PDB file of C-alpha atoms in Angstrom:
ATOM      1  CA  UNK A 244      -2.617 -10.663  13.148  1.00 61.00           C
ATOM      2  CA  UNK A 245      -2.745 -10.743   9.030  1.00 72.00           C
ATOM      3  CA  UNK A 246       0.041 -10.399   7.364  1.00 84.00           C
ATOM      4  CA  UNK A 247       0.777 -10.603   3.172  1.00 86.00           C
ATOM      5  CA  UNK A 248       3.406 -10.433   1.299  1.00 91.00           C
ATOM      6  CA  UNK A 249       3.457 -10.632  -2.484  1.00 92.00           C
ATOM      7  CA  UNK A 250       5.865 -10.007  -5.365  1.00 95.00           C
ATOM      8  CA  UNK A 251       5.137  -9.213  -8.858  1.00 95.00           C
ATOM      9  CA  UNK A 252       7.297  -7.944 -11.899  1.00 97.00           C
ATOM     10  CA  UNK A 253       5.628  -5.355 -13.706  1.00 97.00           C
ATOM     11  CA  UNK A 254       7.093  -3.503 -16.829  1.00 97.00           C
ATOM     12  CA  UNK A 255       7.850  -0.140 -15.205  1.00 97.00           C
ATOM     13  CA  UNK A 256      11.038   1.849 -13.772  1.00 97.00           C
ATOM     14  CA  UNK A 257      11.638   1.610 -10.261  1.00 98.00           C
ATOM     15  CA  UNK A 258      11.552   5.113 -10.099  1.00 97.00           C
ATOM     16  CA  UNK A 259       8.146   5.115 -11.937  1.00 97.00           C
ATOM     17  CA  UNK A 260       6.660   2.627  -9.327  1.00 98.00           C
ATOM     18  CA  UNK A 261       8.312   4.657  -6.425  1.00 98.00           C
ATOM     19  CA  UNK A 262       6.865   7.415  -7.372  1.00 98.00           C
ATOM     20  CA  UNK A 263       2.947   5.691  -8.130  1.00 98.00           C
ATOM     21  CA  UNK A 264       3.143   4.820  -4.349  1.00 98.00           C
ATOM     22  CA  UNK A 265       4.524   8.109  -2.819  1.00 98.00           C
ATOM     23  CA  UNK A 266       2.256  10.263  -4.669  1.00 97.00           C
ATOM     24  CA  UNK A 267      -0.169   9.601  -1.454  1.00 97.00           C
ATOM     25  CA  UNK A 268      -2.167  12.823  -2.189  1.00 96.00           C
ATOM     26  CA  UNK A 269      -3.703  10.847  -4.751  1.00 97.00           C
ATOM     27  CA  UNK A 270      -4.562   7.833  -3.575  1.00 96.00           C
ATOM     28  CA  UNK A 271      -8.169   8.402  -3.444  1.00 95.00           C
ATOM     29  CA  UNK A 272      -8.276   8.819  -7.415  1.00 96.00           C
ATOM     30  CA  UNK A 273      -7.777   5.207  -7.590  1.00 96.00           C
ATOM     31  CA  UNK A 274      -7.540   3.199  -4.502  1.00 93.00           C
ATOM     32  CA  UNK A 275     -10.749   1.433  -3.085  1.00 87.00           C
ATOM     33  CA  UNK A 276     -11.999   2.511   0.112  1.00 87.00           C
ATOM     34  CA  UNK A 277      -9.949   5.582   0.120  1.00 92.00           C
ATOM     35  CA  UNK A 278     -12.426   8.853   0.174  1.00 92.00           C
ATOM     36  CA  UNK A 279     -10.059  11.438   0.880  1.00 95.00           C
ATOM     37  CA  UNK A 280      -6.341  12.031   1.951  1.00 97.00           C
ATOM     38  CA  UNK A 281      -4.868  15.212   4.030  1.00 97.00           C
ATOM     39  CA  UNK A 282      -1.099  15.119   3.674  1.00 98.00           C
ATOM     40  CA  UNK A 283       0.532  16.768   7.127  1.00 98.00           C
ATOM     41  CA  UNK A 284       4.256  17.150   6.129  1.00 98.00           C
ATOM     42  CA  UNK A 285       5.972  16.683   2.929  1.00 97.00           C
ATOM     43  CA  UNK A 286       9.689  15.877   2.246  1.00 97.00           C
ATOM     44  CA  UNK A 287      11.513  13.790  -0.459  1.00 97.00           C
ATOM     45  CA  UNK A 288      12.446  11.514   2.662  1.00 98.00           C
ATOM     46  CA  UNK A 289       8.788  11.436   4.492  1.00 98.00           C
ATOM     47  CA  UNK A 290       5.411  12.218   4.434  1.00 98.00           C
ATOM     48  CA  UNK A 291       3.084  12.216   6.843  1.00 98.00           C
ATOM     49  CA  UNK A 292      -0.769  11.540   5.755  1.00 98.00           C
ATOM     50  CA  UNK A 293      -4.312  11.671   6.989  1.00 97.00           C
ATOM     51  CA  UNK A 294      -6.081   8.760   4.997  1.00 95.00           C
ATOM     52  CA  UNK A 295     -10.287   8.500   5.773  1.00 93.00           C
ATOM     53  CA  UNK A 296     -11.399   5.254   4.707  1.00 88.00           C
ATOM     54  CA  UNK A 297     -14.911   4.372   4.116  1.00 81.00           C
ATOM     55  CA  UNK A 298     -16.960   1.102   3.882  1.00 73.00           C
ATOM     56  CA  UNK A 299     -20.545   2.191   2.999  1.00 74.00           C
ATOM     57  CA  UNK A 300     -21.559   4.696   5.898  1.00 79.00           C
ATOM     58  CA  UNK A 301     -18.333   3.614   8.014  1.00 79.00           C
ATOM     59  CA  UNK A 302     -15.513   6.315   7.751  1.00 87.00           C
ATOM     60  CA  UNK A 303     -12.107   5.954   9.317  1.00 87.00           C
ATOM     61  CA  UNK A 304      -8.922   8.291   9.694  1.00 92.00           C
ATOM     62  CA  UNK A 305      -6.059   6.615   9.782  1.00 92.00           C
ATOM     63  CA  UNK A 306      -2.586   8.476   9.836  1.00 97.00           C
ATOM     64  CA  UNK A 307       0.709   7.073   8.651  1.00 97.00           C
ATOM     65  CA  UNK A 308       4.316   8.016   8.464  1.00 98.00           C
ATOM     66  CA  UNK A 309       5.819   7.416   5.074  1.00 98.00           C
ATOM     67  CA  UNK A 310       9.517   6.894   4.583  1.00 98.00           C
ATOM     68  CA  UNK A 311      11.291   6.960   1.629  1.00 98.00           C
ATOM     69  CA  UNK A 312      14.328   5.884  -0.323  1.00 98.00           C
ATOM     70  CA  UNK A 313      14.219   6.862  -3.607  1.00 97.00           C
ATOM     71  CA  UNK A 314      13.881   4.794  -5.573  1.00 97.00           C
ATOM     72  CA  UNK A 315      14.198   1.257  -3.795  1.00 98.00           C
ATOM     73  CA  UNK A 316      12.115   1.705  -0.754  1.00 98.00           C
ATOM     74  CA  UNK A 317       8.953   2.833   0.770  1.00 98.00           C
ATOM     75  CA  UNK A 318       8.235   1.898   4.356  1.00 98.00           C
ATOM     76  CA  UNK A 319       4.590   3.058   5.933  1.00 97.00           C
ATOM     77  CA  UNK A 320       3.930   3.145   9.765  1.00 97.00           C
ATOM     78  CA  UNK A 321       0.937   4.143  11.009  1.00 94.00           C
ATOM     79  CA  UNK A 322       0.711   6.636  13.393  1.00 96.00           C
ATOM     80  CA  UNK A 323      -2.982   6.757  15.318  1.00 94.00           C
ATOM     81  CA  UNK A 324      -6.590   5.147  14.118  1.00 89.00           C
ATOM     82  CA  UNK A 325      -8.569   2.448  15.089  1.00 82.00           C
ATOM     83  CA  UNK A 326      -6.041  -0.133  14.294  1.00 85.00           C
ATOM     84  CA  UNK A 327      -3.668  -1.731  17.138  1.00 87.00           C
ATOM     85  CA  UNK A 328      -0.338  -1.569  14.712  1.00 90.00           C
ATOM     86  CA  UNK A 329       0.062  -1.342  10.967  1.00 90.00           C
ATOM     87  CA  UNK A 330       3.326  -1.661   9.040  1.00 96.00           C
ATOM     88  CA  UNK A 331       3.839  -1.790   5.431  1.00 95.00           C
ATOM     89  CA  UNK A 332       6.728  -1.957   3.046  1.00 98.00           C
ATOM     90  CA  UNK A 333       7.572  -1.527  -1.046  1.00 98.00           C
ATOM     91  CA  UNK A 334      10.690  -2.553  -2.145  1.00 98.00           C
ATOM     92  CA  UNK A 335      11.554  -2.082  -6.045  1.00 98.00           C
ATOM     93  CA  UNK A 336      14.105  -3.434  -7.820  1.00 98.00           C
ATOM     94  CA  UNK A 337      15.179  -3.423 -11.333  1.00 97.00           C
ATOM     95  CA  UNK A 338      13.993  -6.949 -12.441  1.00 97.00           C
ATOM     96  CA  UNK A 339      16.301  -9.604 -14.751  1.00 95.00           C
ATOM     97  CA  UNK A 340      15.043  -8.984 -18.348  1.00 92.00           C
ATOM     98  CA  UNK A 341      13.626  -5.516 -17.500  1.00 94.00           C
ATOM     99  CA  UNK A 342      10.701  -4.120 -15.746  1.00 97.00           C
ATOM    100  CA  UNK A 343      10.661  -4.118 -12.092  1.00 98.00           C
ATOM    101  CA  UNK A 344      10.409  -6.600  -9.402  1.00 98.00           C
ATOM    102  CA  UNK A 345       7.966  -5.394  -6.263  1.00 97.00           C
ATOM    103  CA  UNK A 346       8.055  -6.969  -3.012  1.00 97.00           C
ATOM    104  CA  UNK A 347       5.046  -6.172  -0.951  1.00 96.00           C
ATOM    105  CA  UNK A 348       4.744  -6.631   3.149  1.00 96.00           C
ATOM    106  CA  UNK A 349       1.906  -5.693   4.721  1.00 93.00           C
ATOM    107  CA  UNK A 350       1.149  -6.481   8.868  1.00 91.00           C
ATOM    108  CA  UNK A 351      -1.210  -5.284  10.808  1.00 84.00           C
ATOM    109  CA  UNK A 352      -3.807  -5.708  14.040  1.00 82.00           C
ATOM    110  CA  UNK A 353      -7.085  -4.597  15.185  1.00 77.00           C
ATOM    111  CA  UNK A 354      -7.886  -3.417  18.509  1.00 76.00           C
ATOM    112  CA  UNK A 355     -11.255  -5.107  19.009  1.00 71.00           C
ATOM    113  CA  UNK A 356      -9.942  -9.409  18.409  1.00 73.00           C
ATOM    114  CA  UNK A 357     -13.784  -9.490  17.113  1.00 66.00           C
ATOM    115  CA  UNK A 358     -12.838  -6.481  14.141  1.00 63.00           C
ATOM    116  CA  UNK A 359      -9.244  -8.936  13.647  1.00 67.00           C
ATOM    117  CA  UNK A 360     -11.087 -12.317  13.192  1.00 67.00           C
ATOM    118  CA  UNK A 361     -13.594 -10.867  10.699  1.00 63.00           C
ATOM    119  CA  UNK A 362     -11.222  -8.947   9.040  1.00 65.00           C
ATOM    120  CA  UNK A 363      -9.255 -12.028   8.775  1.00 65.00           C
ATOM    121  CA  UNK A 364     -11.759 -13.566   6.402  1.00 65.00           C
ATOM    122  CA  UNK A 365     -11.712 -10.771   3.979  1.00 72.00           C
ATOM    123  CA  UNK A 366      -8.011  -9.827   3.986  1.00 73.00           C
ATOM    124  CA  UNK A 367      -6.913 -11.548   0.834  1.00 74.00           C
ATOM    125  CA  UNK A 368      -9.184 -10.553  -1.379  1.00 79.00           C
ATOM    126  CA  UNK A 369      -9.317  -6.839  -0.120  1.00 80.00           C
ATOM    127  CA  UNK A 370      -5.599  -6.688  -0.389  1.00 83.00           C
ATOM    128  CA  UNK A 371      -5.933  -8.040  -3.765  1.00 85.00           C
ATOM    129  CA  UNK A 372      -8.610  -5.551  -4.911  1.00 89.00           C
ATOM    130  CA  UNK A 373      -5.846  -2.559  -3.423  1.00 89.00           C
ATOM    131  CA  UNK A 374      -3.026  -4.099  -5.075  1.00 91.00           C
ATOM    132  CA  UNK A 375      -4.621  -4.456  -8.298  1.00 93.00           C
ATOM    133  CA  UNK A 376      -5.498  -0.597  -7.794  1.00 95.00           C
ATOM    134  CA  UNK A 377      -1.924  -0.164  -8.081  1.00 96.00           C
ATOM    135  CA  UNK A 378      -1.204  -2.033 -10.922  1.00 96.00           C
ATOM    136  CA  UNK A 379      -4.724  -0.359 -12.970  1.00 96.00           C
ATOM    137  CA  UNK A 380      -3.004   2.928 -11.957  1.00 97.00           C
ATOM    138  CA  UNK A 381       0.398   1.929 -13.058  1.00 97.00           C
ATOM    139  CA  UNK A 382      -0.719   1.465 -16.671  1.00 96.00           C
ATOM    140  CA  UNK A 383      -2.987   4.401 -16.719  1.00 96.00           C
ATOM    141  CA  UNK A 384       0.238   6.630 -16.153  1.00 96.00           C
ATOM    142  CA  UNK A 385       3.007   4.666 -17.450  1.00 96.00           C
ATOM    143  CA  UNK A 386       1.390   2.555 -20.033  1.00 94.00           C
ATOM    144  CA  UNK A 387       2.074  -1.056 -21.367  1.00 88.00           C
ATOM    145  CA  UNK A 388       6.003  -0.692 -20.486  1.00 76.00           C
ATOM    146  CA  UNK A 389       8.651  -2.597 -21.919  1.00 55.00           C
ATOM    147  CA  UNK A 390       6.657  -6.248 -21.773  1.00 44.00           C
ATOM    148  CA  UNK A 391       3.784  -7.644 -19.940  1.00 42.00           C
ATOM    149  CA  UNK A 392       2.613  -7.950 -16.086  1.00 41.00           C
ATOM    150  CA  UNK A 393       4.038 -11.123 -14.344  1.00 42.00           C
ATOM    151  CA  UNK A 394       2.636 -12.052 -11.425  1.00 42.00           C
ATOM    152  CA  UNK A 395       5.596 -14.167  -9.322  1.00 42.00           C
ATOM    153  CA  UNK A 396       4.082 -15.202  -6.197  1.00 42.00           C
ATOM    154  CA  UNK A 397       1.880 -14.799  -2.980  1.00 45.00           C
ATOM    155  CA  UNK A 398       1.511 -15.881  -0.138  1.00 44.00           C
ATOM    156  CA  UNK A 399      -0.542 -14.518   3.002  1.00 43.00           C
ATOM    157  CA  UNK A 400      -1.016 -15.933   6.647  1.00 45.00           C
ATOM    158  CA  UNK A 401      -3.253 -14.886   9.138  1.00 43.00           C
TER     159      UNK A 401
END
């Protein structure tokens, strides 16, 4: 099953980053892959979200739970799709010398081992692309901030 976590300091709030990821409603404005999103339920504590993701003429639904604890956490469980299990988490926290330090997790599994071993060999650098969506986004709305994108560490594992 892939996993990946990363961690990065960017110059942003917590609160600014928090709310870059909640704001699911909009994730097809920058996020690749991401055609459209239906949000179910809305609460400052959790959403609930429709998310169809296309590759070319492949389109998927997926639907998550999102939980949230202003301003520290975000944790993401889907709900139904074609995936067996998919877990996510954001954690922010305000960073020594300013800006913010993210911790990313991200686990999930295909149904079909085939769709899990292929999917394997283009994890990283999808991932990469989607977290670098973030980041573009980040600066769109927010910005240089207080100093300049670090980029700690990564690691992934499949």
């Amino acid at each position: 099953m892939p996993r990946h976590t990363e961690t990065r300091v960017l110059p942003y709030t917590p609160e600014q980053l928090f709310d870059l990821v909640a704001d699911v409603g909009r994730y097809q404005e920058f996020l690749p892959w991401v055609a459209a999103t239906r949000i179910r339920s809305d609460s400052e504590t959790e959403t609930v979200a429709d998310l169809i993701v296309g590759f070319g003429a492949l389109k998927e639904t997926f639907t998550s739970k999102v939980r949230k604890t202003r301003p520290r956490e975000i944790e993401i469980d889907y709900i139904e799709g074609p995936l067996k299990h998919l877990h996510n988490s954001w954690n922010f926290a305000p960073a020594p010398g300013g800006g913010t330090k993210v911790d990313f997790r991200v686990d999930f599994g295909f149904r079909n081992r085939l769709f899990e071993a292929l999917a394997g060999q283009m994890f990283d650098r999808a991932l990469r692309r989607m977290i670098g969506a973030f980041e573009e986004r980040a600066h769109a709305l927010y910005g240089d901030g207080a100093s300049g994108s670090r980029s700690s560490s990564a690691q992934s594992a499949a």
